[in-house]
Short mmCIF file of C-alpha atoms (C1' of nucleotides) in Angstrom, two decimals:
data_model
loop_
_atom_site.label_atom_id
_atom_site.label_comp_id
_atom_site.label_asym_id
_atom_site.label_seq_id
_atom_site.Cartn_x
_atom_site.Cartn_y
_atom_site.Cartn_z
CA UNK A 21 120.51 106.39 90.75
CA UNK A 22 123.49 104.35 89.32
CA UNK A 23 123.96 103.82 85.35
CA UNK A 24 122.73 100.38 86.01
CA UNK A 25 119.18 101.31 87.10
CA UNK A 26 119.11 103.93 84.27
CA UNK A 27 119.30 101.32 82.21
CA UNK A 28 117.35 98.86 83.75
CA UNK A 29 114.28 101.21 84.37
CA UNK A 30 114.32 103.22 81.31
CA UNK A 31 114.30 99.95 79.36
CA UNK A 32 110.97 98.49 81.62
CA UNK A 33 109.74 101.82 80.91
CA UNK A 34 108.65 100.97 77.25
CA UNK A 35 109.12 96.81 77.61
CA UNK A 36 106.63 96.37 80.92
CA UNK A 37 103.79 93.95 79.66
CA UNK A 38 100.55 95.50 80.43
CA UNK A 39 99.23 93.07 83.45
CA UNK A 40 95.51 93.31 85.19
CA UNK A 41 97.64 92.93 88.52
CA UNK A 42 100.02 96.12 87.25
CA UNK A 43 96.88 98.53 86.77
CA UNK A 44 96.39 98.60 90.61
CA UNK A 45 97.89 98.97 94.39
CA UNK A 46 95.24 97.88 95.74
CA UNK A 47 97.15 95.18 98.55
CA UNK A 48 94.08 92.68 98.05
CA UNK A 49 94.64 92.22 94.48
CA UNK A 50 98.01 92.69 94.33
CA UNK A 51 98.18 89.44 96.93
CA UNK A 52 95.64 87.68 95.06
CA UNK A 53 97.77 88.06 91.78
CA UNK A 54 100.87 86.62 94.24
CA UNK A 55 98.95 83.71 95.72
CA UNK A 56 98.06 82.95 91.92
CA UNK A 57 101.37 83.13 90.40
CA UNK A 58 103.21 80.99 92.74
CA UNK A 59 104.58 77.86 90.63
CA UNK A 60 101.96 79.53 88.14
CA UNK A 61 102.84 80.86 84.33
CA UNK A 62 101.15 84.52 84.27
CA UNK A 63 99.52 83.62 81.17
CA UNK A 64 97.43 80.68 82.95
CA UNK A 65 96.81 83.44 86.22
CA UNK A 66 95.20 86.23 83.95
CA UNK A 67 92.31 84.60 83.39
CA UNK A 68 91.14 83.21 86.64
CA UNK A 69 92.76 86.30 88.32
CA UNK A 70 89.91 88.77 86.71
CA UNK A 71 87.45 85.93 87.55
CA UNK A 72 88.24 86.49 91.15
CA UNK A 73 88.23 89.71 91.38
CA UNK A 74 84.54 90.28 90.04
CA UNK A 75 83.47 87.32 92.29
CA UNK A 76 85.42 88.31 95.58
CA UNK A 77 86.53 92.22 94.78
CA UNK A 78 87.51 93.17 98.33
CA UNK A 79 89.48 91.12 101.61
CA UNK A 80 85.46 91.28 103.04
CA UNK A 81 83.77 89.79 100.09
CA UNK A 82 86.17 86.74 100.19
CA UNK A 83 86.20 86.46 103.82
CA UNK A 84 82.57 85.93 104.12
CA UNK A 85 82.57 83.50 101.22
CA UNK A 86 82.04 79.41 101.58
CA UNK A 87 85.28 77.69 101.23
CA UNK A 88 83.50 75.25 98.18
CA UNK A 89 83.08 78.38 96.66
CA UNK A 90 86.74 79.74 96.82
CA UNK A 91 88.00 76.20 95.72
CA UNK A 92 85.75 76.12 92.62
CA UNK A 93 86.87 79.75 91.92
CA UNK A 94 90.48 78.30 92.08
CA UNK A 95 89.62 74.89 90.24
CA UNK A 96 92.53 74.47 87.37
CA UNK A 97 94.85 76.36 89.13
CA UNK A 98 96.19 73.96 91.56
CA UNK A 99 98.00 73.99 94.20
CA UNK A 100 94.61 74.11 96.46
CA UNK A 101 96.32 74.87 99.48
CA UNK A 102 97.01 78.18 98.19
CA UNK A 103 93.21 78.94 97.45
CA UNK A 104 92.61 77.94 101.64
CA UNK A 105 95.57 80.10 102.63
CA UNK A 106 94.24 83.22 100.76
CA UNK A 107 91.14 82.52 102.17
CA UNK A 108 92.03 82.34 105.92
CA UNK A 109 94.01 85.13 104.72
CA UNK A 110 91.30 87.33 103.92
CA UNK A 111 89.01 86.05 107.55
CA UNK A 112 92.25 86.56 109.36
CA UNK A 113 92.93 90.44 108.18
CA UNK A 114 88.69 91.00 108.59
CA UNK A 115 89.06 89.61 112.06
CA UNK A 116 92.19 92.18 112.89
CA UNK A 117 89.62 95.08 111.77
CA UNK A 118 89.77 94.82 108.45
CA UNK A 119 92.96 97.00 107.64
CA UNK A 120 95.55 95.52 105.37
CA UNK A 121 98.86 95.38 107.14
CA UNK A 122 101.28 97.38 106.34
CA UNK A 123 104.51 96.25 107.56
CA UNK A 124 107.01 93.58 105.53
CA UNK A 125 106.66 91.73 108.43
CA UNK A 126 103.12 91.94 109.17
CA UNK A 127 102.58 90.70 105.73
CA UNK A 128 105.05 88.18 106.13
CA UNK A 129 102.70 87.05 108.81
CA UNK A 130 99.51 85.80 106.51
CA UNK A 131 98.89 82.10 105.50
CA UNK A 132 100.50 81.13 102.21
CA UNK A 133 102.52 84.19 102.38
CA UNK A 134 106.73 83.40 101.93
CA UNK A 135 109.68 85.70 101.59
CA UNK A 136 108.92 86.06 97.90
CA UNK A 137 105.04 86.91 98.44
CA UNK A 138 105.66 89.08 101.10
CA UNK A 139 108.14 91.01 99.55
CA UNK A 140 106.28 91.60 96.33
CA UNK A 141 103.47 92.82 98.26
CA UNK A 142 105.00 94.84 100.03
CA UNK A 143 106.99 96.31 97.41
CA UNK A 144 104.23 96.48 94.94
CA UNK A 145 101.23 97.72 96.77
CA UNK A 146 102.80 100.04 99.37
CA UNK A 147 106.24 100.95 97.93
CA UNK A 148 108.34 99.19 100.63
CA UNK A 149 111.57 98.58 99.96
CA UNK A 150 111.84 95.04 100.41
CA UNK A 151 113.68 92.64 97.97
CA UNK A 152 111.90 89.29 96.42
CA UNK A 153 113.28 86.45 94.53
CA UNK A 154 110.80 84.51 92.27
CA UNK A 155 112.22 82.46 89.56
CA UNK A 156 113.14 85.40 87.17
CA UNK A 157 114.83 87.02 89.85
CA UNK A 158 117.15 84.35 91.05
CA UNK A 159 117.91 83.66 87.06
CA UNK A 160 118.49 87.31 86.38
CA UNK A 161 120.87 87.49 89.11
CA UNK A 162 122.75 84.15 88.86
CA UNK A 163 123.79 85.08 85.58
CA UNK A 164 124.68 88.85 86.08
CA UNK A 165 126.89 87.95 89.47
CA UNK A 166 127.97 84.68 87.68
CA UNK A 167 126.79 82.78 90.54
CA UNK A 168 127.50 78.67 89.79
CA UNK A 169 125.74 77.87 93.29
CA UNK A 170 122.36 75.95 92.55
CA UNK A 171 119.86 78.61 93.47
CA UNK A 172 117.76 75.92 94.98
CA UNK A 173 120.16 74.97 97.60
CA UNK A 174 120.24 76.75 100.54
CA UNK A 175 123.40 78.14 100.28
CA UNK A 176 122.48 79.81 96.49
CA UNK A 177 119.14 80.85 97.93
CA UNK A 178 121.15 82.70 100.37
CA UNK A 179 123.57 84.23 97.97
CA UNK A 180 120.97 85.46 95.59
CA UNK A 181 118.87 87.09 97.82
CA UNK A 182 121.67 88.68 99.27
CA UNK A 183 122.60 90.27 95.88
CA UNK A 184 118.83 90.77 95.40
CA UNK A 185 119.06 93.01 98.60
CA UNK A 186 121.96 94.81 98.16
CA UNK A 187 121.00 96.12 94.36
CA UNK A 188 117.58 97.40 95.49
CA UNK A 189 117.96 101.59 95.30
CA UNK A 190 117.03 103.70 98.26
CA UNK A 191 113.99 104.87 97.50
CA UNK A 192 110.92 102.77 98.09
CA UNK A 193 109.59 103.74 94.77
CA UNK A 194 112.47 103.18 92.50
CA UNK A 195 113.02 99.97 94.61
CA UNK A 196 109.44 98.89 93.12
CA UNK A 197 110.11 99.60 89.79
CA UNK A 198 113.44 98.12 90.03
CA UNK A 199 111.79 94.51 91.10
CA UNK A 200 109.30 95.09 88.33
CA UNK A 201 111.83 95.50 86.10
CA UNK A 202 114.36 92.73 87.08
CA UNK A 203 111.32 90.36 86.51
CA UNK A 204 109.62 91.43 83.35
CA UNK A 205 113.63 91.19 82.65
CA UNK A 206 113.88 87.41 83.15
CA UNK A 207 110.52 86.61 82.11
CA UNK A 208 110.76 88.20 78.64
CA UNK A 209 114.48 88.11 77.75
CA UNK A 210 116.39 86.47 80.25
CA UNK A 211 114.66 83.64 79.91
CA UNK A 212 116.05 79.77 80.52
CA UNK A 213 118.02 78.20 77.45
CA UNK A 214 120.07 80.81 75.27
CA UNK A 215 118.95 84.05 75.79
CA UNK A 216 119.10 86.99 73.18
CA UNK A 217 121.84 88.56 75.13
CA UNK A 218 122.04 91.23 72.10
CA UNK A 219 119.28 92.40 73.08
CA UNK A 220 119.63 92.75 76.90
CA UNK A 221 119.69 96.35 78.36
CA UNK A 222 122.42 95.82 81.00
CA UNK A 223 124.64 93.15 79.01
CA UNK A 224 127.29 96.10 80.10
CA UNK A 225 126.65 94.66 83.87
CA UNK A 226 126.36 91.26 83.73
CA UNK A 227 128.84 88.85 84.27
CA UNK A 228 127.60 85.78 83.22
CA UNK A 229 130.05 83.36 81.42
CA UNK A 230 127.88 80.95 80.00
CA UNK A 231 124.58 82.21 80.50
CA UNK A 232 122.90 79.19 79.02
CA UNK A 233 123.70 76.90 81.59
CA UNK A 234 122.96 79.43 84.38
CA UNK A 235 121.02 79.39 86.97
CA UNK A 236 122.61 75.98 88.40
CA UNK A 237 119.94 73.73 89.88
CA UNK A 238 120.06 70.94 91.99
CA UNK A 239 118.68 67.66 90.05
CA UNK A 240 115.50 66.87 90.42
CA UNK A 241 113.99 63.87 92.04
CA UNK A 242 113.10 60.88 90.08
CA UNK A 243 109.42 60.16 88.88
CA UNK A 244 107.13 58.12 91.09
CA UNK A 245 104.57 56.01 89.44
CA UNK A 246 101.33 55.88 90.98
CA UNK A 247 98.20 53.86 90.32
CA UNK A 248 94.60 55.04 91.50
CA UNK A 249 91.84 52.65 91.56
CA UNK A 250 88.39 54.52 91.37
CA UNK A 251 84.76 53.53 91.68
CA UNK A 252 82.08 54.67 89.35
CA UNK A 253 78.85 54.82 91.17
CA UNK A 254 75.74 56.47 89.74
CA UNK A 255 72.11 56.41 91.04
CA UNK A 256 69.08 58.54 90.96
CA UNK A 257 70.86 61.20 88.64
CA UNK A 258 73.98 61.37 91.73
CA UNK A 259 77.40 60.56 91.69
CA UNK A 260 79.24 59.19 94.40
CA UNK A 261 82.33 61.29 95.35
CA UNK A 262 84.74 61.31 98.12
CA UNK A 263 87.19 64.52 99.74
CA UNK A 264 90.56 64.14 100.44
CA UNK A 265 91.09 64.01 103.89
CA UNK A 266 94.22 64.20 106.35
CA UNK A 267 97.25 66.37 104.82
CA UNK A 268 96.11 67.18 101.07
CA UNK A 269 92.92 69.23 103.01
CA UNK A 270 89.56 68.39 102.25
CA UNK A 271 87.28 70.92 99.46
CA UNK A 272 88.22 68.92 96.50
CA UNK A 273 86.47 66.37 94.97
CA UNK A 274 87.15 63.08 92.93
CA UNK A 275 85.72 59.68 92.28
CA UNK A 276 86.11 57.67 95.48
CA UNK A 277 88.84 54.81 95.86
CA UNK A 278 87.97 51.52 95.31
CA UNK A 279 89.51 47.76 95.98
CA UNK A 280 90.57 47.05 92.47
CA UNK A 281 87.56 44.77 91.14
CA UNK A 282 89.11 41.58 89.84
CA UNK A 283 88.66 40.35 86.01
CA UNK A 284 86.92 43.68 85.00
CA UNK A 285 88.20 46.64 82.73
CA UNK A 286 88.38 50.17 83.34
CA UNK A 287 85.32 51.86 81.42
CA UNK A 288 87.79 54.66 82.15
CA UNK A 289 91.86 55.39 81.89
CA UNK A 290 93.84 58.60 82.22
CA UNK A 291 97.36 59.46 82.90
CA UNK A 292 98.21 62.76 84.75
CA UNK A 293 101.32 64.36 86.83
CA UNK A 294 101.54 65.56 89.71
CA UNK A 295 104.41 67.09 90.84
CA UNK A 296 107.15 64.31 90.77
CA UNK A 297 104.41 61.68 90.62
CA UNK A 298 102.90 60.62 87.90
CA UNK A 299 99.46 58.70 88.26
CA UNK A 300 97.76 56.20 86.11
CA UNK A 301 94.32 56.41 87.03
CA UNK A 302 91.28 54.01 86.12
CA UNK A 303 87.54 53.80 86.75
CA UNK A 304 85.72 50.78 87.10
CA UNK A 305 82.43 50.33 87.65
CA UNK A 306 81.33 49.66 91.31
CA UNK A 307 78.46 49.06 93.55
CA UNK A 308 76.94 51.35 95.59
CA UNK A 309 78.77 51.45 99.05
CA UNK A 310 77.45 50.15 102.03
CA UNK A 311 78.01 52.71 104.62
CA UNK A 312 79.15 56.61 103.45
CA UNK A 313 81.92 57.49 105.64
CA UNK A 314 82.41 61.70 106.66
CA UNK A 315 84.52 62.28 103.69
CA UNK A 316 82.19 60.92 100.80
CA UNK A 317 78.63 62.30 99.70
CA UNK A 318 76.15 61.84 97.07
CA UNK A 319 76.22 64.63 94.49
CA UNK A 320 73.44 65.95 91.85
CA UNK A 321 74.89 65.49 88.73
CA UNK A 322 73.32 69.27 88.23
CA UNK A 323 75.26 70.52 91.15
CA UNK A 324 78.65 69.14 89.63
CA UNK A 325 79.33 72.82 88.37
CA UNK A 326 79.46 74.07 91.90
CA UNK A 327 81.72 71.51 93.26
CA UNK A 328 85.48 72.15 93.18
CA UNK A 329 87.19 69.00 91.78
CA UNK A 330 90.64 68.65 90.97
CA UNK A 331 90.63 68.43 86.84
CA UNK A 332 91.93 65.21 86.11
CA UNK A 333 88.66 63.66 88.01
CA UNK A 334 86.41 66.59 86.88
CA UNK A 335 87.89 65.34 83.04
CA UNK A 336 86.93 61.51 84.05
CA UNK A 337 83.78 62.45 85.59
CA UNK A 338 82.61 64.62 82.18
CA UNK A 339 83.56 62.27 80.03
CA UNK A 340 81.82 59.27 81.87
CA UNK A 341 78.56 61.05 82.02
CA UNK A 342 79.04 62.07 78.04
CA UNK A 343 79.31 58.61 77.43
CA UNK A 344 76.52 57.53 80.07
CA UNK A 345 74.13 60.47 78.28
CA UNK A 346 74.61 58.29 74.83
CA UNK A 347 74.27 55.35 76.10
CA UNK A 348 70.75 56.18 78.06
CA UNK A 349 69.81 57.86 74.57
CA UNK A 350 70.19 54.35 72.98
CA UNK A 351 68.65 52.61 76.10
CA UNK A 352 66.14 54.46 77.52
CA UNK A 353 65.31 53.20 81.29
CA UNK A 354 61.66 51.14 81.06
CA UNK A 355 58.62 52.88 81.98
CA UNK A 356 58.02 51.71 85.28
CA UNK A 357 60.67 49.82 86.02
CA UNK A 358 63.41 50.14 88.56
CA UNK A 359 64.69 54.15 89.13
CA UNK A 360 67.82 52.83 89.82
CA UNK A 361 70.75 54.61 86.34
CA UNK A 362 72.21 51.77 84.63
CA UNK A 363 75.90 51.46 85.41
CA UNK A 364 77.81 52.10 82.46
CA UNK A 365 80.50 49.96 81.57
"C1'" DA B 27 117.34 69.62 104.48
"C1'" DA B 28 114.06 66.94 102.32
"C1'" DC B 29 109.22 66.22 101.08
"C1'" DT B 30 104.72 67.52 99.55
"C1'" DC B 31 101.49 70.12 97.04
"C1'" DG B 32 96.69 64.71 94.02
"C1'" DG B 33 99.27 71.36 88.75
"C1'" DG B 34 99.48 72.96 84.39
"C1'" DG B 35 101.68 75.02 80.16
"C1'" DA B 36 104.99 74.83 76.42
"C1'" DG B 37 108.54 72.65 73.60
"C1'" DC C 8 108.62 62.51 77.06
"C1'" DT C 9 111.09 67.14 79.06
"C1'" DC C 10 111.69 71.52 81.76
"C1'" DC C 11 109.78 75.51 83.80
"C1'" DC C 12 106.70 78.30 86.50
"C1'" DA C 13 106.03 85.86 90.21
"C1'" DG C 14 106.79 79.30 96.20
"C1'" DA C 15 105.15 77.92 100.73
"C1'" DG C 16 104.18 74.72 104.44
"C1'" DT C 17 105.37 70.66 106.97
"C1'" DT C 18 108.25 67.20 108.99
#
DNA sequence: AACTCGGGGAG
DNA sequence: CTCCCAGAGTT
């Protein structure tokens, strides 16, 4: 071991936040944790990652589960494709015979699974020494190799994990540490902006001149404004929803599309992002549809809990019915008269 | 190499 | 508003 790793180990030694995913090797939850925090702040994963792992605890438990299930476990999160990649994960390692692989590669192999993912799992639940870049990583090392290259372009990508490769130690176990270490580095100290340098336990190393405006990135792409028409439709205590179809997967739920009705107002209006786009969604009333097409159903409002939606919809839907529950207080439907809810508007 | 993911948290 | 986040898949 070099001076640099002394360093950098003794000070993770007494520094290492105590994560649920850091009390364990077990490979399932240690690629459950991964799946979670990709593009995801660990403070958001914690919760929903001890959620999971007392409703699926083992690769069998999820494998046999119903995919509405997994998506409402995931619901928040985001990202849903990564919910239905851990999930095919899990039926594809059952299917195998159950063992976890074991191999870099083999890991490498599993839906939703990238260099990063693959190399944190290995590393962390078996001790391989493989390198991974997350975010931390590739900020950690930009500054301490001084690397101007935007780490988002390919050719900084390549640099970093390069670097990232070529500082891992020999041993597969102080090559897991190290990795640990490198990221609890960037994600407590070495963090974007000016950070404490002072502070840092292998300032000695690093050859960052300007720290603060390292790493480089390329600019991002402009805003997209997008505007979603919904319908509104409730009878006989259901709601009418609709699932994405075609790339964005199906599983998630939201108020169906609608023509934009002419001179009527939204008895609903929310803006949300979405990646580079950000939508301005309204709700309008509407009538109930004609024909129900493959991708839309009729839903108990009592089942809604069960039913993955994506949370600005599950936000519109809740406070819709809050504001259809006052107004039926106020109105009560006649005795006798037609079963048909009152569309609020 | 560029686009998409119908995300979410913090400043 | 802004930037950032334990990225990966698709085209």
């Amino acid at each position: 071991m070099n001076e640099f790793s002394d360093s950098l180990l003794a000070w993770f030694a007494g520094a290492a936040r105590d994560l649920p995913w850091r009390r364990t090797r077990d490979p399932y939850a240690i690629l459950v944790s991964e799946l979670m925090l990709q593009q995801t702040q660990v403070t958001t994963v914690i919760d929903y990652f001890e959620r999971w792992m007392k409703r699926f605890p083992d690769v069998r438990t999820l494998a046999d589960a119903a995919e509405a299930n997994v998506l409402r476990m995931w619901e928040g999160l985001g990202y849903y494709a990564r919910a239905r990649h851990l999930h095919r994960a899990a039926k594809a390692i059952v299917q195998a015979g159950g063992g976890f692989p074991r191999t870099l590669d083999e890991i490498r192999a599993l839906p939703g699974v990238g260099p990063y993912t693959a190399g944190a799992v290995a590393s962390f639940a078996f001790g391989i020494r493989a390198p991974m870049v997350d975010a931390n990583i590739a900020r950690v090392i930009a500054r301490l190799r001084n690397i101007r290259e935007p780490i988002d372009s390919s050719a900084g990508r390549k640099l970093i994990w390069q670097q990232a490769a070529s500082m891992l130690p020999t041993d597969g176990e102080q090559a897991r540490a190290h990795n640990g270490a490198l990221m609890e580095l960037g994600a407590t100290l070495c963090k974007p902006g000016e950070p404490p340098c002072r502070h840092c336990p292998v300032k000695r190393w690093c050859r960052a001149k300007d720290p603060a405006t390292l790493p480089a990135k390329e600019p991002r792409r402009a805003m997209i404004e997008l505007e979603e028409n919904c319908g509104w439709i409730l009878q006989h205590g259901r709601v009418f929803l609709e699932t994405s179809n075609g790339s964005r997967g199906p599983g998630m739920w939201r108020l169906p599309v609608i023509a934009v009705p002419a001179r009527r107002s939204p008895i609903h209006e929310s803006h949300y992002p979405v990646t580079h786009h950000r939508v301005h969604l309204r709700v309008f009333p509407a009538p109930r549809p004609a024909r129900i097409r493959k991708n839309q159903r009729w839903i108990e409002i009592a089942r809604l809990s069960e039913t993955a939606m994506t949370a600005p919809h599950r936000r519109a839907l809740t406070s819709l019915l809050d504001l259809d529950g006052v107004r039926r207080k106020l109105v009560p439907p006649r005795a006798g008269g037609s079963r048909r809810v009152p569309v609020v508007r």
